Short mmCIF file of C-alpha atoms in Angstrom, two decimals:
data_model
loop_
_atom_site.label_atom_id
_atom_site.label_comp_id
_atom_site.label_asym_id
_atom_site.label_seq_id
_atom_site.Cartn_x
_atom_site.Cartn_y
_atom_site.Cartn_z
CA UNK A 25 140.48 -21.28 40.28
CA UNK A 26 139.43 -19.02 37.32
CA UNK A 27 135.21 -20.44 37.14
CA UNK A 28 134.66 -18.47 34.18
CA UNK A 29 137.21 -17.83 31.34
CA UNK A 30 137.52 -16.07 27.99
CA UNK A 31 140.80 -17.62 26.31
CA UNK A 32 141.38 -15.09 23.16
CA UNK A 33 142.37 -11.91 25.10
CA UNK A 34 142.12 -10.27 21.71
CA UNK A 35 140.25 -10.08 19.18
CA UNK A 36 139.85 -8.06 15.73
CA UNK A 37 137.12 -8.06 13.50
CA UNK A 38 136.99 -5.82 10.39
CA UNK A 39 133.95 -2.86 10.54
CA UNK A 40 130.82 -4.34 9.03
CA UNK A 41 131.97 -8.20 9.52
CA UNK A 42 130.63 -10.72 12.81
CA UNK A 43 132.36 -10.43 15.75
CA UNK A 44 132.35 -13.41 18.18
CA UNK A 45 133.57 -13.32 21.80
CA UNK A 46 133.38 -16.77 23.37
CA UNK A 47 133.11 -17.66 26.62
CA UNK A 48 133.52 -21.13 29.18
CA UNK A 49 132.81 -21.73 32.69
CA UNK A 50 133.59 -24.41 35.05
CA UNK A 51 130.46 -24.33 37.78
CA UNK A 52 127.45 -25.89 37.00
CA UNK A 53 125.68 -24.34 39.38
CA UNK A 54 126.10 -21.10 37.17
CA UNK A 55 122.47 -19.87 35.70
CA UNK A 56 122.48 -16.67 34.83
CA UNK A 57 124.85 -15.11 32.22
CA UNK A 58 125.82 -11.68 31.50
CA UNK A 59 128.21 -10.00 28.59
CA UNK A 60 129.73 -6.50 29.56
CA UNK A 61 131.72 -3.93 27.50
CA UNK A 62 133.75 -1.80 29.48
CA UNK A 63 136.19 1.45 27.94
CA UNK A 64 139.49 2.39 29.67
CA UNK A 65 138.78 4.00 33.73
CA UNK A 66 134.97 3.50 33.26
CA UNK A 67 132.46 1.03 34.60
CA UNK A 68 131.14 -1.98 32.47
CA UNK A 69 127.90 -1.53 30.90
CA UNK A 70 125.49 -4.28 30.31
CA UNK A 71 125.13 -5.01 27.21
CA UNK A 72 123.16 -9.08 27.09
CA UNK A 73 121.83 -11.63 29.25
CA UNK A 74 120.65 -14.84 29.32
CA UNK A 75 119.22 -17.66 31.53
CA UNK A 76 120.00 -20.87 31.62
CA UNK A 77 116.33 -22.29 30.72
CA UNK A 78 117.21 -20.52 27.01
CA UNK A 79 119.59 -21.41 24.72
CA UNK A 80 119.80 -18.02 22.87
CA UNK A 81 118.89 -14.57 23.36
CA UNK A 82 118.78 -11.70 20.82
CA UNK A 83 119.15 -7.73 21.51
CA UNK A 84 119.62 -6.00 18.28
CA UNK A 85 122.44 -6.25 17.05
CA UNK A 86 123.69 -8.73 19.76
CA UNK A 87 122.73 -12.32 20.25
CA UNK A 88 124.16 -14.58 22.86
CA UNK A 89 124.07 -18.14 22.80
CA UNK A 90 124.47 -21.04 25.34
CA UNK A 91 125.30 -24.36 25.37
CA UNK A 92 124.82 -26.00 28.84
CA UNK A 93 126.38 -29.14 27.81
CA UNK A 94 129.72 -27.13 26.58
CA UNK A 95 129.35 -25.24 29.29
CA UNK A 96 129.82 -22.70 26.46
CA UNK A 97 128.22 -19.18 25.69
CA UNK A 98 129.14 -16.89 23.08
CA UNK A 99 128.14 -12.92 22.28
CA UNK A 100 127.52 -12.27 18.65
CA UNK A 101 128.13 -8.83 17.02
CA UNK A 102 126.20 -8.18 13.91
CA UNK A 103 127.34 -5.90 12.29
CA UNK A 104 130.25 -4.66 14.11
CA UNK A 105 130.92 -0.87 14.53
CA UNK A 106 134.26 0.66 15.19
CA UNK A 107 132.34 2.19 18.76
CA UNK A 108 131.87 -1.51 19.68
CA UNK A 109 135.75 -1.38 20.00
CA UNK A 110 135.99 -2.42 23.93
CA UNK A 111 136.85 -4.74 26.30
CA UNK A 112 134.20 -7.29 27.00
CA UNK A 113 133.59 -9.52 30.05
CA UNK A 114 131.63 -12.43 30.22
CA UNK A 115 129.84 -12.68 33.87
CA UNK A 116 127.80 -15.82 35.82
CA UNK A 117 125.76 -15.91 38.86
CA UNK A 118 124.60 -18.68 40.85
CA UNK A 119 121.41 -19.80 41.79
CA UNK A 120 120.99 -18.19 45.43
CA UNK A 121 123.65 -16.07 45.32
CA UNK A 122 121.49 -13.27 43.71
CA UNK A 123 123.99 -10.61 42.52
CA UNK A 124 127.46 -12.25 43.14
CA UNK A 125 128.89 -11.83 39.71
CA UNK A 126 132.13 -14.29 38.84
CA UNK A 127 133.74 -12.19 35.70
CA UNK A 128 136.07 -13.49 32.97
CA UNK A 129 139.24 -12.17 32.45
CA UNK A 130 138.09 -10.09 29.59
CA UNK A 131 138.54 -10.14 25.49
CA UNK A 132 139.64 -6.87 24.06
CA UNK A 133 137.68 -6.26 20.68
CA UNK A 134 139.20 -3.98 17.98
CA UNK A 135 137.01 -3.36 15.03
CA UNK A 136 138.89 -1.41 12.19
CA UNK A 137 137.74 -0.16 9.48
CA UNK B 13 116.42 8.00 35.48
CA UNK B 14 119.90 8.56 37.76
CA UNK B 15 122.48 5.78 37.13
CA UNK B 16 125.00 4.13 39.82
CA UNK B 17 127.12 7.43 41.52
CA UNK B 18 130.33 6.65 43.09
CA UNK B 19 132.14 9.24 44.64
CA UNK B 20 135.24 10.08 44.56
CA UNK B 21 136.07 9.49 41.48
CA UNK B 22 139.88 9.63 41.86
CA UNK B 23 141.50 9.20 45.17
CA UNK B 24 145.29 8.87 46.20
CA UNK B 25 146.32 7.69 50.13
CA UNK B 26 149.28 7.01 51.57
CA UNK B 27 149.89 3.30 52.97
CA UNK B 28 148.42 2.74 56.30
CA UNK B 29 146.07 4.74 55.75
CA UNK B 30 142.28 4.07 55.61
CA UNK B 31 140.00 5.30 52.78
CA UNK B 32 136.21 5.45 52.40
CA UNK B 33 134.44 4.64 48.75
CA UNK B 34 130.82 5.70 48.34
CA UNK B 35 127.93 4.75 46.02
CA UNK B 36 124.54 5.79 45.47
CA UNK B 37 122.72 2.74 43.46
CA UNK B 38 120.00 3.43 40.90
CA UNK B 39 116.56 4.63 42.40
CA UNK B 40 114.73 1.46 43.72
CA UNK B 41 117.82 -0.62 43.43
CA UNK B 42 117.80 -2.43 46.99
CA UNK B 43 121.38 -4.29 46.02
CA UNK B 44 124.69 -2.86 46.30
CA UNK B 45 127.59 -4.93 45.44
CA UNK B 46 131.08 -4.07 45.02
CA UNK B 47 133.93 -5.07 43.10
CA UNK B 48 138.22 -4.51 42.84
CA UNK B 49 139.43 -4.61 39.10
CA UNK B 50 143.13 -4.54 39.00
CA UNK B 51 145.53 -5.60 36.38
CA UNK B 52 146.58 -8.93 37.11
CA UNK B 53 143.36 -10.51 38.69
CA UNK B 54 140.67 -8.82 36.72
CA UNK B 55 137.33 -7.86 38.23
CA UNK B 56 136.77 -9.72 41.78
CA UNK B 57 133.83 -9.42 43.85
CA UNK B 58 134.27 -8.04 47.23
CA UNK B 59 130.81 -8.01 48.86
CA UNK B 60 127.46 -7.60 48.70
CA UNK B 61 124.93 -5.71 50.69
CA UNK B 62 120.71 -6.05 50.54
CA UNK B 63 118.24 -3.97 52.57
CA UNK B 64 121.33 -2.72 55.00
CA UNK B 65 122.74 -6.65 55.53
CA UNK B 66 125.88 -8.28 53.65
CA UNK B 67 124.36 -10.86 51.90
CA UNK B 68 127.41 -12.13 49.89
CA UNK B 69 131.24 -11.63 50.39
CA UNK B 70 134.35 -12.52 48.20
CA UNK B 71 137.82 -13.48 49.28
CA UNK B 72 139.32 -10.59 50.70
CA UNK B 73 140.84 -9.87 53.93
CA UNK B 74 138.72 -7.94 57.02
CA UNK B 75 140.81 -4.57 55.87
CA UNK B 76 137.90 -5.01 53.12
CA UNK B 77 134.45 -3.64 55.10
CA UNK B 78 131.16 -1.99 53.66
CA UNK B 79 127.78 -0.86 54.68
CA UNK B 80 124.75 -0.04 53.65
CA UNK B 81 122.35 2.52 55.23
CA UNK B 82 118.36 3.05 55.14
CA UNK B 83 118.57 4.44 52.06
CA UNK B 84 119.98 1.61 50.05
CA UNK B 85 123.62 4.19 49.90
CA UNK B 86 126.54 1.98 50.70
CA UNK B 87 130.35 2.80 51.58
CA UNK B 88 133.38 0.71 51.13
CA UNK B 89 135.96 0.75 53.43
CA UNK B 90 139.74 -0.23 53.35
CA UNK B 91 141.78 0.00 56.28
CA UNK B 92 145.26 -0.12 56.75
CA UNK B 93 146.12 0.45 53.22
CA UNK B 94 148.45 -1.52 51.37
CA UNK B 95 150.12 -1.15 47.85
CA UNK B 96 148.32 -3.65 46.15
CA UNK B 97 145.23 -2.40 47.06
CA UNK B 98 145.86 0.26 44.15
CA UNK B 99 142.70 -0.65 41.80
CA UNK B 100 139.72 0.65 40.28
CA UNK B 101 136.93 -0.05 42.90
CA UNK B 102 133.56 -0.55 41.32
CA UNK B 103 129.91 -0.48 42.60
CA UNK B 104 127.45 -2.48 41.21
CA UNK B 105 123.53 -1.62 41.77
CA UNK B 106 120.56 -4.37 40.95
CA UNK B 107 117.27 -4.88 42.46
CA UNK B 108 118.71 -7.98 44.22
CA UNK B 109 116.55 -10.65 42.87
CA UNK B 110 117.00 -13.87 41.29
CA UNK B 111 117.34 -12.85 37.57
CA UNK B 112 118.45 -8.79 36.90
CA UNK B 113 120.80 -7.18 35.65
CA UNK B 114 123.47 -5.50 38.02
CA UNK B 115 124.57 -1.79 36.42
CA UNK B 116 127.78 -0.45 37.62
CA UNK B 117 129.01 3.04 38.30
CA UNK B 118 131.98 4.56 36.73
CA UNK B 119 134.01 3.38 39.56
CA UNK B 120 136.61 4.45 41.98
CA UNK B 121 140.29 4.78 40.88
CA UNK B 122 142.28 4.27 44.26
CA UNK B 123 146.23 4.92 44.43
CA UNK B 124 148.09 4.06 46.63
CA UNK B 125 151.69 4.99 47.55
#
């Protein structure tokens, strides 16, 4: 039972243009939400977060958004940078279950140039 | 500040064997969680350990054992090694609490043959 799922397992986004990785999940119990980008035999690094009492959050040149009712959140790359070429997971955590991460199955971003 | 150490870095065991992962979490960090990324099932949580207890743990069989000592230092343990137990085994320190970001060393790469 995949709780948290990123359907495009590709993307590619031309340097310079928006990328947009989405992201759904199944548990409503979910509220905390995490984007990582992870290269090839490395860990993921963090990159965003949000909680489920917002509805967007902004880092630079990343925003995510969420929409509880969709059950929906997305990470927004502004502009995008051939480095930002990675794969990135979307993460949740439950209320009470402190750091017990449930990870989507990834979206590989390309960004050419 | 030091980031999330995991040591070895590469490792390759014969099956049957057992094997031993470690991880040093960030300075502070009182959670250690860790996590199997293979291929075909993505990143899956295995457990998680807080001030020395397991606090969390995934769906893997009781070949699958950790601990954590005084120190907050933690060690994975696989016994009775199997094939498909060939993954990259990651560690994930946080401070534990409700909201936080978990940051993950550069993992494990086990092999097994």
């Amino acid at each position: 039972d995949q709780q948290v799922k990123q359907n495009s397992p590709s993307l590619s986004v031309q340097e310079g243009r928006i990328s947009i990785l989405n992201c759904d999940y199944t548990n409503s119990m979910f509220d905390y939400f995490l984007w990582y980008k992870k290269y090839p035999a490395e860990g993921p690094t963090f990159l965003i977060s949000i909680s489920s009492i917002k509805d967007k959050n902004e880092d630079g040149r990343f925003t995510v958004f969420l929409n509880k009712s969709a059950k929906h959140l997305s990470l927004h790359i502004v502009p995008s940078q051939p480095g930002d070429s990675a794969v990135y997971f979307c993460a949740a955590r439950r209320t009470g279950t402190a750091s017990k991460l449930t990870f989507g199955t990834g979206t590989r971003l390309q960004v050419t140039l | 500040k030091a980031g999330v150490t995991q040591t070895p870095r590469y490792l390759i065991k014969t099956r049957g064997q057992q094997v031993t992962l470690s991880c040093s979490p960030i300075s502070g960090h009182r959670s250690v969680s860790w996590y199997q990324q293979t291929p075909g099932q993505g990143l899956q949580f295995l457990f998680e350990y807080f001030s020395e207890t397991q606090r969390n743990k995934g769906n893997f069989p009781g070949r699958f054992s950790g601990r954590q000592f005084s120190n907050s230092r933690s060690e994975m343990n696989v016994s009775t090694l199997e094939l498909g137990d060939s993954a990259l085994y990651l560690c994930a320190s946080s401070l534990g609490t409700t909201n936080g970001e978990a940051f993950f060393g550069q993992g494990t790469r086990l092999t097994v043959v």
